[in-house]
mmCIF file with all atom_site columns, C-alpha atoms in Angstrom:
data_model
loop_
_atom_site.group_PDB
_atom_site.id
_atom_site.type_symbol
_atom_site.label_atom_id
_atom_site.label_alt_id
_atom_site.label_comp_id
_atom_site.label_asym_id
_atom_site.label_entity_id
_atom_site.label_seq_id
_atom_site.pdbx_PDB_ins_code
_atom_site.Cartn_x
_atom_site.Cartn_y
_atom_site.Cartn_z
_atom_site.occupancy
_atom_site.B_iso_or_equiv
_atom_site.pdbx_formal_charge
_atom_site.auth_seq_id
_atom_site.auth_comp_id
_atom_site.auth_asym_id
_atom_site.auth_atom_id
_atom_site.pdbx_PDB_model_num
ATOM 1   C CA . MET A 1 1   ? 0.005   0.185  -0.050  1.00 83.00 ? 212 MET A CA 1
ATOM 2   C CA . ASN A 1 2   ? 2.859   2.187  -0.365  1.00 88.00 ? 213 ASN A CA 1
ATOM 3   C CA . TYR A 1 3   ? 5.474   2.996  -3.195  1.00 93.00 ? 214 TYR A CA 1
ATOM 4   C CA . THR A 1 4   ? 8.569   5.407  -2.994  1.00 93.00 ? 215 THR A CA 1
ATOM 5   C CA . ALA A 1 5   ? 10.930  7.191  -4.904  1.00 95.00 ? 216 ALA A CA 1
ATOM 6   C CA . GLU A 1 6   ? 14.444  6.879  -3.782  1.00 96.00 ? 217 GLU A CA 1
ATOM 7   C CA . ALA A 1 7   ? 15.348  10.607 -4.917  1.00 97.00 ? 218 ALA A CA 1
ATOM 8   C CA . PRO A 1 8   ? 14.017  13.197 -6.325  1.00 98.00 ? 219 PRO A CA 1
ATOM 9   C CA . ALA A 1 9   ? 13.112  13.676 -9.886  1.00 97.00 ? 220 ALA A CA 1
ATOM 10  C CA . VAL A 1 10  ? 16.075  15.952 -10.570 1.00 96.00 ? 221 VAL A CA 1
ATOM 11  C CA . TRP A 1 11  ? 18.935  14.087 -8.674  1.00 97.00 ? 222 TRP A CA 1
ATOM 12  C CA . ASP A 1 12  ? 21.481  12.415 -10.820 1.00 96.00 ? 223 ASP A CA 1
ATOM 13  C CA . PRO A 1 13  ? 23.767  9.634  -9.389  1.00 95.00 ? 224 PRO A CA 1
ATOM 14  C CA . ALA A 1 14  ? 26.673  11.603 -10.722 1.00 95.00 ? 225 ALA A CA 1
ATOM 15  C CA . PHE A 1 15  ? 26.038  14.119 -7.604  1.00 97.00 ? 226 PHE A CA 1
ATOM 16  C CA . ALA A 1 16  ? 26.884  11.436 -4.864  1.00 94.00 ? 227 ALA A CA 1
ATOM 17  C CA . ASP A 1 17  ? 29.958  12.087 -4.778  1.00 93.00 ? 228 ASP A CA 1
ATOM 18  C CA . ALA A 1 18  ? 30.045  15.926 -5.133  1.00 96.00 ? 229 ALA A CA 1
ATOM 19  C CA . ASP A 1 19  ? 30.631  17.926 -1.597  1.00 96.00 ? 230 ASP A CA 1
ATOM 20  C CA . ASP A 1 20  ? 27.736  20.241 -2.042  1.00 97.00 ? 231 ASP A CA 1
ATOM 21  C CA . CYS A 1 21  ? 25.082  17.277 -2.892  1.00 97.00 ? 232 CYS A CA 1
ATOM 22  C CA . LEU A 1 22  ? 23.354  15.010 -0.301  1.00 96.00 ? 233 LEU A CA 1
ATOM 23  C CA . LEU A 1 23  ? 20.673  11.982 -0.268  1.00 97.00 ? 234 LEU A CA 1
ATOM 24  C CA . SER A 1 24  ? 19.818  10.339 2.656   1.00 97.00 ? 235 SER A CA 1
ATOM 25  C CA . SER A 1 25  ? 16.779  8.262  3.186   1.00 96.00 ? 236 SER A CA 1
ATOM 26  C CA . ASP A 1 26  ? 14.852  11.760 3.884   1.00 96.00 ? 237 ASP A CA 1
ATOM 27  C CA . GLN A 1 27  ? 16.792  14.851 2.795   1.00 97.00 ? 238 GLN A CA 1
ATOM 28  C CA . CYS A 1 28  ? 18.128  15.737 -0.423  1.00 98.00 ? 239 CYS A CA 1
ATOM 29  C CA . VAL A 1 29  ? 20.783  19.311 -1.164  1.00 98.00 ? 240 VAL A CA 1
ATOM 30  C CA . ILE A 1 30  ? 22.120  19.791 -4.488  1.00 98.00 ? 241 ILE A CA 1
ATOM 31  C CA . HIS A 1 31  ? 24.939  21.866 -5.340  1.00 96.00 ? 242 HIS A CA 1
ATOM 32  C CA . GLY A 1 32  ? 23.884  23.702 -1.712  1.00 96.00 ? 243 GLY A CA 1
ATOM 33  C CA . GLN A 1 33  ? 21.123  25.922 -3.576  1.00 97.00 ? 244 GLN A CA 1
ATOM 34  C CA . HIS A 1 34  ? 17.977  23.087 -3.993  1.00 98.00 ? 245 HIS A CA 1
ATOM 35  C CA . TYR A 1 35  ? 16.345  21.280 -0.924  1.00 98.00 ? 246 TYR A CA 1
ATOM 36  C CA . PHE A 1 36  ? 14.454  18.513 -0.495  1.00 98.00 ? 247 PHE A CA 1
ATOM 37  C CA . VAL A 1 37  ? 12.607  16.694 2.087   1.00 98.00 ? 248 VAL A CA 1
ATOM 38  C CA . LYS A 1 38  ? 10.834  12.758 1.690   1.00 98.00 ? 249 LYS A CA 1
ATOM 39  C CA . GLY A 1 39  ? 7.135   13.099 2.834   1.00 98.00 ? 250 GLY A CA 1
ATOM 40  C CA . LEU A 1 40  ? 4.282   11.030 2.481   1.00 98.00 ? 251 LEU A CA 1
ATOM 41  C CA . ILE A 1 41  ? 0.964   11.424 -0.356  1.00 98.00 ? 252 ILE A CA 1
ATOM 42  C CA . GLU A 1 42  ? -2.163  9.938  1.427   1.00 97.00 ? 253 GLU A CA 1
ATOM 43  C CA . ILE A 1 43  ? -4.571  8.668  -0.438  1.00 97.00 ? 254 ILE A CA 1
ATOM 44  C CA . PRO A 1 44  ? -7.564  6.899  1.709   1.00 96.00 ? 255 PRO A CA 1
ATOM 45  C CA . VAL A 1 45  ? -8.868  3.618  0.057   1.00 95.00 ? 256 VAL A CA 1
ATOM 46  C CA . ILE A 1 46  ? -12.427 3.601  -0.566  1.00 95.00 ? 257 ILE A CA 1
ATOM 47  C CA . GLY A 1 47  ? -14.409 1.119  1.700   1.00 89.00 ? 258 GLY A CA 1
ATOM 48  C CA . GLY A 1 48  ? -11.738 0.026  3.983   1.00 83.00 ? 259 GLY A CA 1
ATOM 49  C CA . ASP A 1 49  ? -9.481  1.660  6.635   1.00 88.00 ? 260 ASP A CA 1
ATOM 50  C CA . GLU A 1 50  ? -6.700  1.401  4.842   1.00 91.00 ? 261 GLU A CA 1
ATOM 51  C CA . VAL A 1 51  ? -4.661  4.312  3.659   1.00 95.00 ? 262 VAL A CA 1
ATOM 52  C CA . PHE A 1 52  ? -2.599  4.373  0.265   1.00 95.00 ? 263 PHE A CA 1
ATOM 53  C CA . SER A 1 53  ? 0.795   6.536  0.233   1.00 96.00 ? 264 SER A CA 1
ATOM 54  C CA . TRP A 1 54  ? 2.923   7.608  -2.476  1.00 97.00 ? 265 TRP A CA 1
ATOM 55  C CA . GLY A 1 55  ? 6.481   8.427  -0.974  1.00 97.00 ? 266 GLY A CA 1
ATOM 56  C CA . VAL A 1 56  ? 7.357   11.434 -2.522  1.00 98.00 ? 267 VAL A CA 1
ATOM 57  C CA . TRP A 1 57  ? 10.054  14.379 -2.503  1.00 98.00 ? 268 TRP A CA 1
ATOM 58  C CA . VAL A 1 58  ? 9.438   18.025 -2.136  1.00 98.00 ? 269 VAL A CA 1
ATOM 59  C CA . SER A 1 59  ? 11.307  20.905 -2.984  1.00 98.00 ? 270 SER A CA 1
ATOM 60  C CA . LEU A 1 60  ? 11.378  23.474 -0.370  1.00 98.00 ? 271 LEU A CA 1
ATOM 61  C CA . SER A 1 61  ? 13.308  26.886 0.234   1.00 98.00 ? 272 SER A CA 1
ATOM 62  C CA . ARG A 1 62  ? 16.408  26.960 1.782   1.00 98.00 ? 273 ARG A CA 1
ATOM 63  C CA . GLU A 1 63  ? 14.513  28.413 4.845   1.00 98.00 ? 274 GLU A CA 1
ATOM 64  C CA . SER A 1 64  ? 11.802  26.377 5.145   1.00 98.00 ? 275 SER A CA 1
ATOM 65  C CA . PHE A 1 65  ? 14.665  23.216 5.045   1.00 98.00 ? 276 PHE A CA 1
ATOM 66  C CA . SER A 1 66  ? 16.875  24.904 7.680   1.00 97.00 ? 277 SER A CA 1
ATOM 67  C CA . ARG A 1 67  ? 13.688  24.967 9.944   1.00 97.00 ? 278 ARG A CA 1
ATOM 68  C CA . ALA A 1 68  ? 12.763  21.730 9.391   1.00 97.00 ? 279 ALA A CA 1
ATOM 69  C CA . ALA A 1 69  ? 16.485  20.154 10.035  1.00 96.00 ? 280 ALA A CA 1
ATOM 70  C CA . ASP A 1 70  ? 16.433  22.669 12.858  1.00 97.00 ? 281 ASP A CA 1
ATOM 71  C CA . LEU A 1 71  ? 13.202  20.773 14.258  1.00 97.00 ? 282 LEU A CA 1
ATOM 72  C CA . TRP A 1 72  ? 14.378  17.300 13.131  1.00 96.00 ? 283 TRP A CA 1
ATOM 73  C CA . ASP A 1 73  ? 14.388  15.559 17.011  1.00 96.00 ? 284 ASP A CA 1
ATOM 74  C CA . THR A 1 74  ? 12.358  18.274 18.581  1.00 97.00 ? 285 THR A CA 1
ATOM 75  C CA . PRO A 1 75  ? 9.336   16.840 20.302  1.00 97.00 ? 286 PRO A CA 1
ATOM 76  C CA . GLY A 1 76  ? 6.176   18.645 19.683  1.00 96.00 ? 287 GLY A CA 1
ATOM 77  C CA . ARG A 1 77  ? 7.325   19.462 16.246  1.00 96.00 ? 288 ARG A CA 1
ATOM 78  C CA . GLU A 1 78  ? 3.998   18.775 14.491  1.00 96.00 ? 289 GLU A CA 1
ATOM 79  C CA . ASP A 1 79  ? 2.655   22.439 16.033  1.00 96.00 ? 290 ASP A CA 1
ATOM 80  C CA . GLU A 1 80  ? 4.817   23.537 13.015  1.00 96.00 ? 291 GLU A CA 1
ATOM 81  C CA . LYS A 1 81  ? 3.264   25.436 10.371  1.00 97.00 ? 292 LYS A CA 1
ATOM 82  C CA . PRO A 1 82  ? 2.822   23.622 6.984   1.00 98.00 ? 293 PRO A CA 1
ATOM 83  C CA . TYR A 1 83  ? 5.564   24.600 4.716   1.00 98.00 ? 294 TYR A CA 1
ATOM 84  C CA . PHE A 1 84  ? 5.083   25.325 0.753   1.00 98.00 ? 295 PHE A CA 1
ATOM 85  C CA . GLY A 1 85  ? 6.516   23.196 -1.816  1.00 98.00 ? 296 GLY A CA 1
ATOM 86  C CA . TRP A 1 86  ? 6.509   21.827 -5.374  1.00 98.00 ? 297 TRP A CA 1
ATOM 87  C CA . LEU A 1 87  ? 6.141   18.101 -6.014  1.00 98.00 ? 298 LEU A CA 1
ATOM 88  C CA . THR A 1 88  ? 9.569   16.506 -7.235  1.00 98.00 ? 299 THR A CA 1
ATOM 89  C CA . THR A 1 89  ? 8.606   13.328 -8.118  1.00 97.00 ? 300 THR A CA 1
ATOM 90  C CA . TYR A 1 90  ? 7.233   11.905 -11.665 1.00 93.00 ? 301 TYR A CA 1
ATOM 91  C CA . LEU A 1 91  ? 4.381   9.458  -10.397 1.00 91.00 ? 302 LEU A CA 1
ATOM 92  C CA . PRO A 1 92  ? 3.047   6.974  -13.366 1.00 81.00 ? 303 PRO A CA 1
ATOM 93  C CA . MET A 1 93  ? -0.393  7.079  -13.947 1.00 85.00 ? 304 MET A CA 1
ATOM 94  C CA . TYR A 1 94  ? -1.084  10.583 -13.680 1.00 92.00 ? 305 TYR A CA 1
ATOM 95  C CA . ALA A 1 95  ? -1.284  12.906 -16.853 1.00 91.00 ? 306 ALA A CA 1
ATOM 96  C CA . PRO A 1 96  ? -0.582  15.459 -16.810 1.00 95.00 ? 307 PRO A CA 1
ATOM 97  C CA . THR A 1 97  ? 2.688   14.767 -14.968 1.00 94.00 ? 308 THR A CA 1
ATOM 98  C CA . SER A 1 98  ? 2.261   15.008 -11.368 1.00 95.00 ? 309 SER A CA 1
ATOM 99  C CA . LEU A 1 99  ? 6.205   17.126 -11.121 1.00 96.00 ? 310 LEU A CA 1
ATOM 100 C CA . TYR A 1 100 ? 5.918   20.301 -9.904  1.00 96.00 ? 311 TYR A CA 1
ATOM 101 C CA . LEU A 1 101 ? 2.542   20.595 -8.317  1.00 98.00 ? 312 LEU A CA 1
ATOM 102 C CA . LYS A 1 102 ? 2.170   22.771 -5.601  1.00 98.00 ? 313 LYS A CA 1
ATOM 103 C CA . THR A 1 103 ? 1.909   21.361 -1.746  1.00 98.00 ? 314 THR A CA 1
ATOM 104 C CA . ASN A 1 104 ? 1.890   21.859 1.987   1.00 98.00 ? 315 ASN A CA 1
ATOM 105 C CA . VAL A 1 105 ? 4.336   20.377 3.591   1.00 98.00 ? 316 VAL A CA 1
ATOM 106 C CA . HIS A 1 106 ? 3.108   18.992 7.169   1.00 98.00 ? 317 HIS A CA 1
ATOM 107 C CA . THR A 1 107 ? 5.215   18.378 10.240  1.00 97.00 ? 318 THR A CA 1
ATOM 108 C CA . ARG A 1 108 ? 4.631   15.175 12.059  1.00 97.00 ? 319 ARG A CA 1
ATOM 109 C CA . PRO A 1 109 ? 5.669   14.005 15.258  1.00 97.00 ? 320 PRO A CA 1
ATOM 110 C CA . VAL A 1 110 ? 9.567   12.861 15.598  1.00 97.00 ? 321 VAL A CA 1
ATOM 111 C CA . GLY A 1 111 ? 10.237  9.687  13.483  1.00 94.00 ? 322 GLY A CA 1
ATOM 112 C CA . GLU A 1 112 ? 7.502   10.375 11.296  1.00 96.00 ? 323 GLU A CA 1
ATOM 113 C CA . ARG A 1 113 ? 7.446   11.437 7.442   1.00 96.00 ? 324 ARG A CA 1
ATOM 114 C CA . PHE A 1 114 ? 6.375   14.834 6.648   1.00 98.00 ? 325 PHE A CA 1
ATOM 115 C CA . SER A 1 115 ? 2.598   14.745 5.450   1.00 98.00 ? 326 SER A CA 1
ATOM 116 C CA . VAL A 1 116 ? 2.459   16.047 1.738   1.00 98.00 ? 327 VAL A CA 1
ATOM 117 C CA . GLU A 1 117 ? -0.954  18.140 0.487   1.00 98.00 ? 328 GLU A CA 1
ATOM 118 C CA . LEU A 1 118 ? -1.341  18.800 -2.675  1.00 98.00 ? 329 LEU A CA 1
ATOM 119 C CA . GLU A 1 119 ? -3.112  22.007 -3.905  1.00 97.00 ? 330 GLU A CA 1
ATOM 120 C CA . PRO A 1 120 ? -6.710  21.057 -4.302  1.00 96.00 ? 331 PRO A CA 1
ATOM 121 C CA . THR A 1 121 ? -6.883  21.311 -8.072  1.00 96.00 ? 332 THR A CA 1
ATOM 122 C CA . ASP A 1 122 ? -8.567  19.347 -10.815 1.00 97.00 ? 333 ASP A CA 1
ATOM 123 C CA . HIS A 1 123 ? -5.290  17.221 -11.277 1.00 97.00 ? 334 HIS A CA 1
ATOM 124 C CA . PRO A 1 124 ? -5.915  13.422 -10.573 1.00 97.00 ? 335 PRO A CA 1
ATOM 125 C CA . LEU A 1 125 ? -3.884  12.951 -8.139  1.00 97.00 ? 336 LEU A CA 1
ATOM 126 C CA . ALA A 1 126 ? -5.070  15.555 -6.090  1.00 98.00 ? 337 ALA A CA 1
ATOM 127 C CA . VAL A 1 127 ? -8.588  14.610 -6.634  1.00 97.00 ? 338 VAL A CA 1
ATOM 128 C CA . GLU A 1 128 ? -7.428  11.169 -5.010  1.00 97.00 ? 339 GLU A CA 1
ATOM 129 C CA . GLN A 1 129 ? -5.624  12.576 -2.257  1.00 97.00 ? 340 GLN A CA 1
ATOM 130 C CA . ARG A 1 130 ? -9.307  14.574 -1.661  1.00 97.00 ? 341 ARG A CA 1
ATOM 131 C CA . THR A 1 131 ? -11.855 11.643 -2.670  1.00 96.00 ? 342 THR A CA 1
ATOM 132 C CA . GLY A 1 132 ? -10.316 8.341  -2.559  1.00 96.00 ? 343 GLY A CA 1
ATOM 133 C CA . ILE A 1 133 ? -9.325  5.220  -4.473  1.00 96.00 ? 344 ILE A CA 1
ATOM 134 C CA . THR A 1 134 ? -10.856 1.677  -5.053  1.00 95.00 ? 345 THR A CA 1
ATOM 135 C CA . LEU A 1 135 ? -8.676  -1.407 -4.427  1.00 93.00 ? 346 LEU A CA 1
ATOM 136 C CA . ASP A 1 136 ? -8.945  -1.426 -8.309  1.00 93.00 ? 347 ASP A CA 1
ATOM 137 C CA . ARG A 1 137 ? -7.163  1.385  -8.911  1.00 94.00 ? 348 ARG A CA 1
ATOM 138 C CA . VAL A 1 138 ? -4.770  0.511  -6.286  1.00 93.00 ? 349 VAL A CA 1
ATOM 139 C CA . ARG A 1 139 ? -3.639  -2.919 -8.278  1.00 91.00 ? 350 ARG A CA 1
ATOM 140 C CA . GLU A 1 140 ? -3.760  -0.605 -11.468 1.00 91.00 ? 351 GLU A CA 1
ATOM 141 C CA . ILE A 1 141 ? -0.879  1.700  -10.015 1.00 91.00 ? 352 ILE A CA 1
ATOM 142 C CA . ALA A 1 142 ? 0.596   -1.571 -8.614  1.00 89.00 ? 353 ALA A CA 1
ATOM 143 C CA . ALA A 1 143 ? 0.906   -3.027 -12.231 1.00 88.00 ? 354 ALA A CA 1
ATOM 144 C CA . ALA A 1 144 ? 2.251   0.849  -13.516 1.00 85.00 ? 355 ALA A CA 1
ATOM 145 C CA . VAL A 1 145 ? 4.921   0.801  -10.696 1.00 86.00 ? 356 VAL A CA 1
ATOM 146 C CA . LEU A 1 146 ? 5.987   -2.918 -10.995 1.00 84.00 ? 357 LEU A CA 1
ATOM 147 C CA . HIS A 1 147 ? 5.780   -3.121 -14.766 1.00 80.00 ? 358 HIS A CA 1
ATOM 148 C CA . PRO A 1 148 ? 6.271   0.254  -16.309 1.00 74.00 ? 359 PRO A CA 1
ATOM 149 C CA . ALA A 1 149 ? 6.196   1.149  -19.896 1.00 69.00 ? 360 ALA A CA 1
ATOM 150 C CA . SER A 1 150 ? 9.552   2.280  -21.068 1.00 55.00 ? 361 SER A CA 1
ATOM 151 C CA . ASP A 1 151 ? 7.762   5.685  -22.701 1.00 49.00 ? 362 ASP A CA 1
ATOM 152 C CA . ASP A 1 152 ? 5.337   6.548  -19.607 1.00 47.00 ? 363 ASP A CA 1
ATOM 153 C CA . GLN A 1 153 ? 7.498   10.312 -18.941 1.00 49.00 ? 364 GLN A CA 1
ATOM 154 C CA . SER A 1 154 ? 5.292   12.735 -19.531 1.00 43.00 ? 365 SER A CA 1
#
């Protein structure tokens, strides 16, 4: 019920050796100028108690990224105002592309990933986040993720 991206769409494996780049399981910095955190887009599954989630990367401003990093291990951090960010994960099955959708990134208690709330637009991913998906849709997503088409980047 969860699929996750290992890095932001703009990450290049060649960055791994650069002194001004970092990729961890939760944070990413590219050339000391672009900042990302990993979070979850959670989508309710209709007719059940389960939630489907996408593990995604969101770009933050330098100020927001620094603030989130400063509060990383601070109890009560979930009281922080949401950070504005841009979705920087390509998700199959969505047209137009999921890249660069507007988001609000909500801090959760220590040890929990950020919650990513999409701007409430008519983009199919945003609609699914608001209205939920069926188990058949979960299976469709699983098939697309596990067996991607070679020309699936739109």
